[in-house]
Tab-separated table of C-alpha atoms in Angstrom:
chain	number	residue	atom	x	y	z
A	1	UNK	CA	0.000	0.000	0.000
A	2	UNK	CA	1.294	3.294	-1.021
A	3	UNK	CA	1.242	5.958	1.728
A	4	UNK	CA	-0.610	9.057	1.134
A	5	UNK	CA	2.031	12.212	0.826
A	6	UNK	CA	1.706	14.642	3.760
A	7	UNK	CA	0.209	18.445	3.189
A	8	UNK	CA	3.199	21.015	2.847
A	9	UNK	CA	3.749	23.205	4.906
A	10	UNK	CA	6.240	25.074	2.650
A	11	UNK	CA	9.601	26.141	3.955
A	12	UNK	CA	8.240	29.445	5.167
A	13	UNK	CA	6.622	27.336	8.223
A	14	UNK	CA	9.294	28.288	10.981
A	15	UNK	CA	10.104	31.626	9.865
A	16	UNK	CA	9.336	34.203	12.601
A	17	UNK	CA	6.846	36.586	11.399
A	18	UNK	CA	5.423	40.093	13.198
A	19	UNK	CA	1.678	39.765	12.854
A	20	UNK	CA	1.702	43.455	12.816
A	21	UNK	CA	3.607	44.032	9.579
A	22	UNK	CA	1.393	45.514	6.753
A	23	UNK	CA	3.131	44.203	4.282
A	24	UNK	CA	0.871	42.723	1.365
A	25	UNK	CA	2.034	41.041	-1.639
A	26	UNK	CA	2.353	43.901	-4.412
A	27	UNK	CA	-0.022	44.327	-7.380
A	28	UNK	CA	1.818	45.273	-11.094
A	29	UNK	CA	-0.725	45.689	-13.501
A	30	UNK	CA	-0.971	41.990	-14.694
A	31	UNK	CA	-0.174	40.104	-11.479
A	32	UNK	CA	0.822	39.974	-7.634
A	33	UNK	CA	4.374	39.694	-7.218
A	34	UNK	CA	5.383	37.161	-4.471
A	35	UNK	CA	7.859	38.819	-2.294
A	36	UNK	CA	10.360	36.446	-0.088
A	37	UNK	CA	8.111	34.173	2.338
A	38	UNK	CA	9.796	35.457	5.344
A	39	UNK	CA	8.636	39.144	4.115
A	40	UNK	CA	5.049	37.958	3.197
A	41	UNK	CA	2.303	37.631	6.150
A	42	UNK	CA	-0.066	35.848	3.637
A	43	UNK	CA	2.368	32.942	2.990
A	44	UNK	CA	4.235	32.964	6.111
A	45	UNK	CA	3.663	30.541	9.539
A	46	UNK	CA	4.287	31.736	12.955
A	47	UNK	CA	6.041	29.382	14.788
A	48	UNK	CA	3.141	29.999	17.734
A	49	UNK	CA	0.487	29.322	15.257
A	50	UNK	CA	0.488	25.919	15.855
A	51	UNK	CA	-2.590	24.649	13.592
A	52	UNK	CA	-2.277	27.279	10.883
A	53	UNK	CA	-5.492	29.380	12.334
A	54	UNK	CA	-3.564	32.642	12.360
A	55	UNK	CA	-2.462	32.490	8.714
A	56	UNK	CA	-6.098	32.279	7.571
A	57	UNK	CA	-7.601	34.530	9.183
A	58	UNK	CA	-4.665	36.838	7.800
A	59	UNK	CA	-5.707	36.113	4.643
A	60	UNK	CA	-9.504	36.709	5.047
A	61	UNK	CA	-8.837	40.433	6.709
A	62	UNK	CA	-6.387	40.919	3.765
A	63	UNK	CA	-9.658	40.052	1.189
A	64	UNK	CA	-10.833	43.828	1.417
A	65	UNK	CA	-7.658	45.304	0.491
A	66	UNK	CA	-6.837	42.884	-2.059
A	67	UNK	CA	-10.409	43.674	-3.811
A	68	UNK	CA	-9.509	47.462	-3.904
A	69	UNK	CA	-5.892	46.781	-5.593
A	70	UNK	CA	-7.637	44.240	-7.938
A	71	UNK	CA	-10.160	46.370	-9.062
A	72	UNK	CA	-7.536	48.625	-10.325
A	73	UNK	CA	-5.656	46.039	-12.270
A	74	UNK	CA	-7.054	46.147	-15.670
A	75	UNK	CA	-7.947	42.740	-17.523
A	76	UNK	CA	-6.510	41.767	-20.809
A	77	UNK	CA	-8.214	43.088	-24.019
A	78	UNK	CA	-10.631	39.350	-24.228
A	79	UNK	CA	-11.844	37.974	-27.832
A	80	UNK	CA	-15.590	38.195	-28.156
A	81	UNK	CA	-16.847	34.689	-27.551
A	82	UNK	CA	-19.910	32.989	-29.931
A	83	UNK	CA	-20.894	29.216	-30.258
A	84	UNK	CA	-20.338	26.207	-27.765
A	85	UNK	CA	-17.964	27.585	-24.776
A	86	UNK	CA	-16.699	25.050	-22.176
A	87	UNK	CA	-15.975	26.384	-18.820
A	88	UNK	CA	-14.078	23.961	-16.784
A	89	UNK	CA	-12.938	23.484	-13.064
A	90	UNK	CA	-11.621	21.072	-10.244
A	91	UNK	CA	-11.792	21.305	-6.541
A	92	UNK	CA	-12.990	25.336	-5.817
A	93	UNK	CA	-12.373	26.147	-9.005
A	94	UNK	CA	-15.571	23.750	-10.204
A	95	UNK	CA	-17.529	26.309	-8.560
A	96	UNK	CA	-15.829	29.388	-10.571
A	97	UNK	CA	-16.797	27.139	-13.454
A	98	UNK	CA	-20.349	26.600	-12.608
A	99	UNK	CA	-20.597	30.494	-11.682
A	100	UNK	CA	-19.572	31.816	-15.201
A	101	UNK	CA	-21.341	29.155	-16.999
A	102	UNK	CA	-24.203	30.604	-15.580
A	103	UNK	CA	-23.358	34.207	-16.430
A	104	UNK	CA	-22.165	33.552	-19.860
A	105	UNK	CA	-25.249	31.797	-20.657
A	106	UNK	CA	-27.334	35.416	-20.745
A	107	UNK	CA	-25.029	36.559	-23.727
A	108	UNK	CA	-26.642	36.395	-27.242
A	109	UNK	CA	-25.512	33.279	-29.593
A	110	UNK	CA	-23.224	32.090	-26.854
A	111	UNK	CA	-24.092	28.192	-25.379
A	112	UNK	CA	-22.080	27.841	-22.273
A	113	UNK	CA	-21.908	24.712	-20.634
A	114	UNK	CA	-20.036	23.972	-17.124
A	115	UNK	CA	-17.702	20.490	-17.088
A	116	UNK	CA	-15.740	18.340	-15.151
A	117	UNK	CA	-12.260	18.168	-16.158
A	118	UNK	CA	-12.528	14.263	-16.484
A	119	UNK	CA	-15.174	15.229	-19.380
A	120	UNK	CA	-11.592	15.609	-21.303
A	121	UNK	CA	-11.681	12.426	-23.006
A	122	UNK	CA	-14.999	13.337	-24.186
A	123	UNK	CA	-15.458	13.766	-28.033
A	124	UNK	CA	-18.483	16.135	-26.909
A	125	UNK	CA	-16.031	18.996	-26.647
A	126	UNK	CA	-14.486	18.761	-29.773
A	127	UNK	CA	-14.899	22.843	-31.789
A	128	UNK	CA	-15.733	24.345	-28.476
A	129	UNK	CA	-14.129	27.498	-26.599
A	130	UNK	CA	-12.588	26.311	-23.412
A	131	UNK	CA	-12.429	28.298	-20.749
A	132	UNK	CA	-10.201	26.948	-17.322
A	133	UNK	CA	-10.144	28.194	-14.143
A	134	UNK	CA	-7.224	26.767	-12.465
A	135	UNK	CA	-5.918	28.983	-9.091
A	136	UNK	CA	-2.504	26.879	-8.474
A	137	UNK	CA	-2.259	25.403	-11.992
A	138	UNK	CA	-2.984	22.122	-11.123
A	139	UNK	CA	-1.298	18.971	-12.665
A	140	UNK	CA	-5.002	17.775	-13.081
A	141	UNK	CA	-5.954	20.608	-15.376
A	142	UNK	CA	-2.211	20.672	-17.478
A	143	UNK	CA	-4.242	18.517	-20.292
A	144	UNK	CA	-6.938	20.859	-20.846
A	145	UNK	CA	-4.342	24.168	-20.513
A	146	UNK	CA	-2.556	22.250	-22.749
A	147	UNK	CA	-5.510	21.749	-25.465
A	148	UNK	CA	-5.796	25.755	-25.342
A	149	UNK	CA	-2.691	26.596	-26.347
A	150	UNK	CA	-2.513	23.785	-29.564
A	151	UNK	CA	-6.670	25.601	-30.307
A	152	UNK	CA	-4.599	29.279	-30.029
A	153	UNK	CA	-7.580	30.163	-28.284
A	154	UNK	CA	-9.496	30.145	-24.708
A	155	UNK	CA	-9.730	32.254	-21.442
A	156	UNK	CA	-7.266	30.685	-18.392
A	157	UNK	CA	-8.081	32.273	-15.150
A	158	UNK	CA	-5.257	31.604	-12.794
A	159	UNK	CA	-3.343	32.973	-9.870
A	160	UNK	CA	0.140	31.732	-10.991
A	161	UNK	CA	2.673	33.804	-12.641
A	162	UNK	CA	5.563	32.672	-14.792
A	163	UNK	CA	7.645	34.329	-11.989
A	164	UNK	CA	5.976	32.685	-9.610
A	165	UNK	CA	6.345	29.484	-10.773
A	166	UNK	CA	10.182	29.707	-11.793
A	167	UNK	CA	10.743	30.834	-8.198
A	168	UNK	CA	8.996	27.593	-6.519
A	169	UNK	CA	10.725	25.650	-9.221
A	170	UNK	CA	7.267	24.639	-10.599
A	171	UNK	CA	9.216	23.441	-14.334
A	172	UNK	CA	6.347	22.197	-15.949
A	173	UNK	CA	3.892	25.259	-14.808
A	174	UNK	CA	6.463	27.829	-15.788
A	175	UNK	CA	6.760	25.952	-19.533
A	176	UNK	CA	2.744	26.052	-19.595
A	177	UNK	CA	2.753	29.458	-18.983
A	178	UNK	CA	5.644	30.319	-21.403
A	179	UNK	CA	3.274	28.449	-23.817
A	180	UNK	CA	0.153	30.360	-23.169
A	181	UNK	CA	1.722	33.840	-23.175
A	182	UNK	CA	2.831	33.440	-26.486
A	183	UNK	CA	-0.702	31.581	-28.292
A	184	UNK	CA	-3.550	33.153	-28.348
A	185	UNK	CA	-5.236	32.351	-25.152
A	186	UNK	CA	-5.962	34.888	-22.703
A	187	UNK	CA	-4.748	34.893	-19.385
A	188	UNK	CA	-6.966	36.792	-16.374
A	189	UNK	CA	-4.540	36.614	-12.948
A	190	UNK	CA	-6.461	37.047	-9.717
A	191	UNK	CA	-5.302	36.562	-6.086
A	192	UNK	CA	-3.610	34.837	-4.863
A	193	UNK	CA	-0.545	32.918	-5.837
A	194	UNK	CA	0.601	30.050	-3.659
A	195	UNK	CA	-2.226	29.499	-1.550
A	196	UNK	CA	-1.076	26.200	-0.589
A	197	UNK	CA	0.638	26.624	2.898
A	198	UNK	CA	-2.702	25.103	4.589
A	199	UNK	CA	-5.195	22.939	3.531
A	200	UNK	CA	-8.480	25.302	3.028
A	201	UNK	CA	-8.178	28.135	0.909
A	202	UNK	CA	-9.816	31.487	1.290
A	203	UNK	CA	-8.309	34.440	-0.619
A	204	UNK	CA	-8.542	32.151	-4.373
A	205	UNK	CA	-11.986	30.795	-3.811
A	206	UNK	CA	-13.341	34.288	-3.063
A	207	UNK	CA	-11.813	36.346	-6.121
A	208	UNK	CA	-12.482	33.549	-8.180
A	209	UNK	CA	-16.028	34.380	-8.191
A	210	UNK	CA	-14.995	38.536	-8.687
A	211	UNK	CA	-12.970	37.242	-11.658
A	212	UNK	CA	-15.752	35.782	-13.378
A	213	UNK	CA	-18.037	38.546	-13.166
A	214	UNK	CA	-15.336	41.132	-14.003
A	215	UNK	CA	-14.999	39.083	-17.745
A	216	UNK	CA	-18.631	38.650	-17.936
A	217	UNK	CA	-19.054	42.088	-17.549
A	218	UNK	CA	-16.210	43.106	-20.223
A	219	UNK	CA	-17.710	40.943	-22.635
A	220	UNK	CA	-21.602	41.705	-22.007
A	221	UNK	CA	-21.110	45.666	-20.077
A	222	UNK	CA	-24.921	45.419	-20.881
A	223	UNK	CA	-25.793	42.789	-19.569
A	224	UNK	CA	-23.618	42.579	-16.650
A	225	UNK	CA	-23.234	46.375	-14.924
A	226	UNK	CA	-19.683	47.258	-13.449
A	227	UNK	CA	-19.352	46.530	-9.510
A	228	UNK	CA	-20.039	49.122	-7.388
A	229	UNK	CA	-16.960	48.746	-4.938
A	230	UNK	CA	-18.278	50.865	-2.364
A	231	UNK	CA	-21.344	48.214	-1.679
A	232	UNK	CA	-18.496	45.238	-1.556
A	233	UNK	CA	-16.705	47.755	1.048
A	234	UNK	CA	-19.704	48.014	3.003
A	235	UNK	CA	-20.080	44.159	2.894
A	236	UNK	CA	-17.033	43.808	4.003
A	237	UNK	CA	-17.688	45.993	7.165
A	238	UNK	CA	-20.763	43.889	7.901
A	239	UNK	CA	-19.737	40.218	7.187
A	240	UNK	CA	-17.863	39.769	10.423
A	241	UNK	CA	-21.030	41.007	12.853
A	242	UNK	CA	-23.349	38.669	10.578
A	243	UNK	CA	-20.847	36.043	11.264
A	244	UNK	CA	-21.481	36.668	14.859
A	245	UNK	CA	-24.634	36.531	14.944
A	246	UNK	CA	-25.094	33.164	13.239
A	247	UNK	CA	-22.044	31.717	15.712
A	248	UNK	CA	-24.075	33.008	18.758
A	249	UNK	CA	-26.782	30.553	17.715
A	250	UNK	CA	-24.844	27.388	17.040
A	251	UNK	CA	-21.417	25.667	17.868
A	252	UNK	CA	-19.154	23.162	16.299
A	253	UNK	CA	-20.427	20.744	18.957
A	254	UNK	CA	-23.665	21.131	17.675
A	255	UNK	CA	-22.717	21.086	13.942
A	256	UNK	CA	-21.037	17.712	14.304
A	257	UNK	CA	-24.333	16.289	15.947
A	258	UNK	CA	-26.606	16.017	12.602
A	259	UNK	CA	-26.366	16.758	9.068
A	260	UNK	CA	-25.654	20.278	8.033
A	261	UNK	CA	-27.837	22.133	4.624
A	262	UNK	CA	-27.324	24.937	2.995
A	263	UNK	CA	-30.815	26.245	1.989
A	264	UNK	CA	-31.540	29.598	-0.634
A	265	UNK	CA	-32.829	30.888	-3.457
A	266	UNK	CA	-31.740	30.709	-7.356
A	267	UNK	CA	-29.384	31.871	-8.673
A	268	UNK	CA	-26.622	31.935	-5.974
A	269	UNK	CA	-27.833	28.816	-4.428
A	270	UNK	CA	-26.201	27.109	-7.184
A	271	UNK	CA	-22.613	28.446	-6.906
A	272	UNK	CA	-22.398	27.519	-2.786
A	273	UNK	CA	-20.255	24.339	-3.454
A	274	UNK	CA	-17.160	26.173	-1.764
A	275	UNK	CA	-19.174	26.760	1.194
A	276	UNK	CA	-19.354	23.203	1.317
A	277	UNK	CA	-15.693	23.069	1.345
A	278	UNK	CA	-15.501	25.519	4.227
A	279	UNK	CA	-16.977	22.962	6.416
A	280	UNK	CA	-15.425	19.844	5.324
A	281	UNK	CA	-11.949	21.050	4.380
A	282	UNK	CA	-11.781	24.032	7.241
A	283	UNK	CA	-13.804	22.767	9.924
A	284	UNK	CA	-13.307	19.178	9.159
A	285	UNK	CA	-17.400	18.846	9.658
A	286	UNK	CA	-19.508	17.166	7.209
A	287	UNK	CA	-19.858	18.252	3.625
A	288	UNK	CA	-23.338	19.863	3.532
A	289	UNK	CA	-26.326	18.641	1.383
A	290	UNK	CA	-26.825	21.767	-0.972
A	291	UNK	CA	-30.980	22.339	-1.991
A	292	UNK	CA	-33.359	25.397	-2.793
A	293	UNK	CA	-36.181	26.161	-0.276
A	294	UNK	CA	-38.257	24.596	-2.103
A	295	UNK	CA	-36.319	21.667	-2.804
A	296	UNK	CA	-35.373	21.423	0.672
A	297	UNK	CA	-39.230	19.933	1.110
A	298	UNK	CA	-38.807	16.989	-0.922
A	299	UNK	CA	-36.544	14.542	1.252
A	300	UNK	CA	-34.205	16.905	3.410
A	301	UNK	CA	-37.146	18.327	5.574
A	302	UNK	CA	-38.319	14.702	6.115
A	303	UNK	CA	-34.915	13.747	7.394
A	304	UNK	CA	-34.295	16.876	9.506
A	305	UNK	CA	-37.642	15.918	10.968
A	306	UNK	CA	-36.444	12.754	12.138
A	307	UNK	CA	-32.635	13.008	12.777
A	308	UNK	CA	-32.748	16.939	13.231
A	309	UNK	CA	-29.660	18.949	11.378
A	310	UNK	CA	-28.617	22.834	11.158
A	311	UNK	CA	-30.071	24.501	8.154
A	312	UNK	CA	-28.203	27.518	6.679
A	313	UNK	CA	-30.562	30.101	4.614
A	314	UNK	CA	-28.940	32.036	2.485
A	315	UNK	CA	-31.051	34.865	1.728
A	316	UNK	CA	-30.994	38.424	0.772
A	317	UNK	CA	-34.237	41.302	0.619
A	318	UNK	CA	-36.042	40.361	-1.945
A	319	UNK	CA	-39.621	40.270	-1.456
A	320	UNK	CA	-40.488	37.114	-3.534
A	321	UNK	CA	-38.158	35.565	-0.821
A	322	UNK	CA	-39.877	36.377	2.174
A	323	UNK	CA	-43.207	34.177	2.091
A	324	UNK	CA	-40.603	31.005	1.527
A	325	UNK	CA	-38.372	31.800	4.172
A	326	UNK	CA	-41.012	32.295	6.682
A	327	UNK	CA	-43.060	28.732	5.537
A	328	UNK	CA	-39.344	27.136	5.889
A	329	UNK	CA	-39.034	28.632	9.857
A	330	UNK	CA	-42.875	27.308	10.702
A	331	UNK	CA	-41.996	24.236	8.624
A	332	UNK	CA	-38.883	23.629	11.066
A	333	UNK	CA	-40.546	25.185	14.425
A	334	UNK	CA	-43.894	22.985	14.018
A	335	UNK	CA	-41.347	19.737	13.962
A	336	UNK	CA	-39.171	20.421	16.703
A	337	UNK	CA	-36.357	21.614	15.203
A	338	UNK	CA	-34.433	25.166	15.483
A	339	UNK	CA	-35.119	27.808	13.133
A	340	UNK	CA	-32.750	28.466	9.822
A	341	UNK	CA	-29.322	30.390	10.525
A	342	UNK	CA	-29.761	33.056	8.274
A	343	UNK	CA	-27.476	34.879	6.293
A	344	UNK	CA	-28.530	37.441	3.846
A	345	UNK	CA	-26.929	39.217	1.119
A	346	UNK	CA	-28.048	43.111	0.527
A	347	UNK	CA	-26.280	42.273	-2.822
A	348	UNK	CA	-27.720	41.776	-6.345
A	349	UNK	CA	-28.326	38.570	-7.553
A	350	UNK	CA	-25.320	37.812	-9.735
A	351	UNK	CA	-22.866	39.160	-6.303
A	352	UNK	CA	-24.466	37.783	-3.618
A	353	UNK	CA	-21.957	34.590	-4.042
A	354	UNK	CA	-19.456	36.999	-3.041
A	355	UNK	CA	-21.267	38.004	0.180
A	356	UNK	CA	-22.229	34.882	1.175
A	357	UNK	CA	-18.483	33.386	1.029
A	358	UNK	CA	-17.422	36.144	3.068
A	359	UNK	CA	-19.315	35.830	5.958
A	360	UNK	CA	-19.062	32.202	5.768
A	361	UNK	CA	-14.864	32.406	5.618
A	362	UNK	CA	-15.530	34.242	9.243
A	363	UNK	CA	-18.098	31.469	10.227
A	364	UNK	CA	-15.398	28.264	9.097
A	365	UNK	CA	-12.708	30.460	11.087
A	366	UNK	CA	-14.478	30.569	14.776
A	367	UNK	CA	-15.371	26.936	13.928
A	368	UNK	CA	-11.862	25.882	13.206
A	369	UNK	CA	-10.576	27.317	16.321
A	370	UNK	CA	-13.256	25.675	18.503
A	371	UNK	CA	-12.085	22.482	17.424
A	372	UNK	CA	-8.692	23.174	17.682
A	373	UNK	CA	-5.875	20.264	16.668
A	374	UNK	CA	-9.337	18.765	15.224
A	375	UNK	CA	-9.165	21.319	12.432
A	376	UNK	CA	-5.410	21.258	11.649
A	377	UNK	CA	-4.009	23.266	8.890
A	378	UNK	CA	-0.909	21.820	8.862
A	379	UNK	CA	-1.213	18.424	9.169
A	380	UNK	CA	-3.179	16.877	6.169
A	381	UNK	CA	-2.248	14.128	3.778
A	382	UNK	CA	-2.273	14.379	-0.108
A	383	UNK	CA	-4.178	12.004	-2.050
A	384	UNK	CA	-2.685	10.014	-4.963
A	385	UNK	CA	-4.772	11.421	-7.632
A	386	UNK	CA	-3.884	15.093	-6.478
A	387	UNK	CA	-0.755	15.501	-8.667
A	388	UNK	CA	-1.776	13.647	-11.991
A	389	UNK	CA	-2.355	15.068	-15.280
A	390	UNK	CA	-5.531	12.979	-16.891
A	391	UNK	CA	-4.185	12.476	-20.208
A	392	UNK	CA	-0.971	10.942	-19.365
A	393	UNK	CA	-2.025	7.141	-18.770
């Protein structure tokens, strides 16, 4: 039997690092620029921060000021797209996938389609645009990245740089990159590079979701209205307290009892897979059963009657939300069971993804430390199928 390998904990883990330093990896206008680890707070591990707790929630109060920067950096001039577009994904990035799928879908005499990156060996995708979305370049997506650059076309979202790559001796990434900087695919960098120090990821998952809109709304501007950064700043403000709130009427303890759901409304219900992670990957709690309200009453509900379970509504202020969310808390209350934890978005529909991960990343962190060495960081083991490219058999 082969033994799994062990999660990295890079060799920034025993450098020394002042909490207080400011110092945030620096935006150019195509990508962020990895300074040494020791210098870096957002890739660097205290020696005292023994399960890797303080290092994420580094990263998620860095998320605000990394969205300002961002939205300054301009995105690369993009190719109108038109027929069958592929958008694919692994891991978080699935999600990303899913999201713009859904988004690029509302463009005229586009037909954009979400898939697995195992759907590779399919003929199916044969003439299509493919779009990947690929934070850390993963060995499991080098097939696909490598089908762009011999089609000379295709979108690659991606937090690795060439740079990057060359300076944690990543050979093959750094060639792939080469490669797609001089064909004709289009590369759109987001935050942040090397996110791999612990196990759950926070700054990638969140800005892969800004990313997506951002192109969306450069190829559709009609369709898909610039984002008002002021509301995201507010958001930001207010995620922590609504974080609060929701912790003040649950516990991991409690969590870890029954099954956990994550309950809302279309269209952002469908794009809460990373949530999902946030449980089973941060809080090391069960992976959530993901269902609309009204979905949630055909099989969940019947369960939660029986074996009770949390329920997580995301919501925002619609009105045509209201009358469900209220039959949901009777629903609940008239069986026993504690009312939804609520978490709504003052968002519009296509952002409220963004909202909803935010509070959530503040949710997973309280969680994590509650269970303590339970929810290690640092110590995790790599499965075999993590570092293989698909079409090499």
């Amino acid at each position: 039997m082969v033994e799994p390998k062990k999660g990295n904990r890079s060799e920034s883990a025993e450098s020394g690092h002042d909490e207080r330093s400011p110092a945030l990896p620096s935006l150019s206008d195509t990508a962020f620029e990895l300074p040494h680890p020791d210098q870096d707070p957002l890739r660097s591990i205290d020696q005292s921060d023994r399960y890797g707790f303080e290092l994420i929630e580094r990263r998620i109060k860095a998320i605000p000021e990394l969205f300002e920067r961002y939205m300054e950096s301009p995105l690369p001039d993009l190719q109108p797209l038109s027929g069958s577009v592929g958008v694919y994904g692994l891991g978080s990035s699935r999600s990303h996938a899913e999201y713009l799928a859904t988004l690029l879908q509302r463009i005229p005499g586009v037909h954009a389609s979400s898939q697995s990156v195992s759907s590779l060996h399919d003929q199916s995708g044969a003439g299509e645009v493919k779009i990947v979305f690929s934070q850390g370049m993963s060995t499991n997506t080098h097939g696909l990245i490598q089908s762009q650059i011999a089609d000379e076309r295709g979108i690659l979202f991606t937090a690795t740089t060439s740079e990057g790559a060359h300076n944690t001796r990543k050979a093959e990434v750094h060639s792939l990159l080469t490669d797609i900087n001089s064909s004709g695919v289009d590369t759109v960098i987001m935050p942040m590079e090397n996110e791999y120090q612990v196990l759950v990821r926070t700054v990638g998952p969140w800005f892969g979701f800004l990313a997506a809109y951002r192109v969306a709304s450069q190829l559709a501007p009609k369709e898909f209205a610039p984002i008002r950064t002021e509301q995201i700043v507010e958001m930001f403000s207010e995620a922590p307290l609504k974080a609060k709130e929701i912790l003040s009427q649950t516990s991991r303890e409690t969590l870890a009892s029954a099954s956990i759901y994550l309950v809302g409304h279309t269209p952002a219900i469908n794009h809460l897979r990373n949530i999902g992670y946030k449980f089973m990957e941060g809080a090391f709690l069960e992976n959530p059963m993901v269902s609309t309200v009204m979905e949630f009453d055909h099989g969940p509900f019947q369960l939660v009657q029986r074996r009770g379970g949390s329920i997580f509504l995301f919501s925002s202020e619609d009105e045509s939300e209201i009358d469900f969310n209220r039959s949901l808390t009777e629903s609940l209350v008239a069986v026993g069971q504690a009312p939804p934890l609520v978490v709504c978005s003052t968002l519009k529909p296509e952002l409220r993804v963004l909202e909803y991960e935010m509070v959530m990343n503040h949710v997973m962190l309280d969680l994590m430390k509650q269970g303590g060495n339970a929810c290690n960081q640092l110590d995790f083991q790599e499965g075999e199928n993590y570092n293989k490219n698909p079409t090499k058999r």
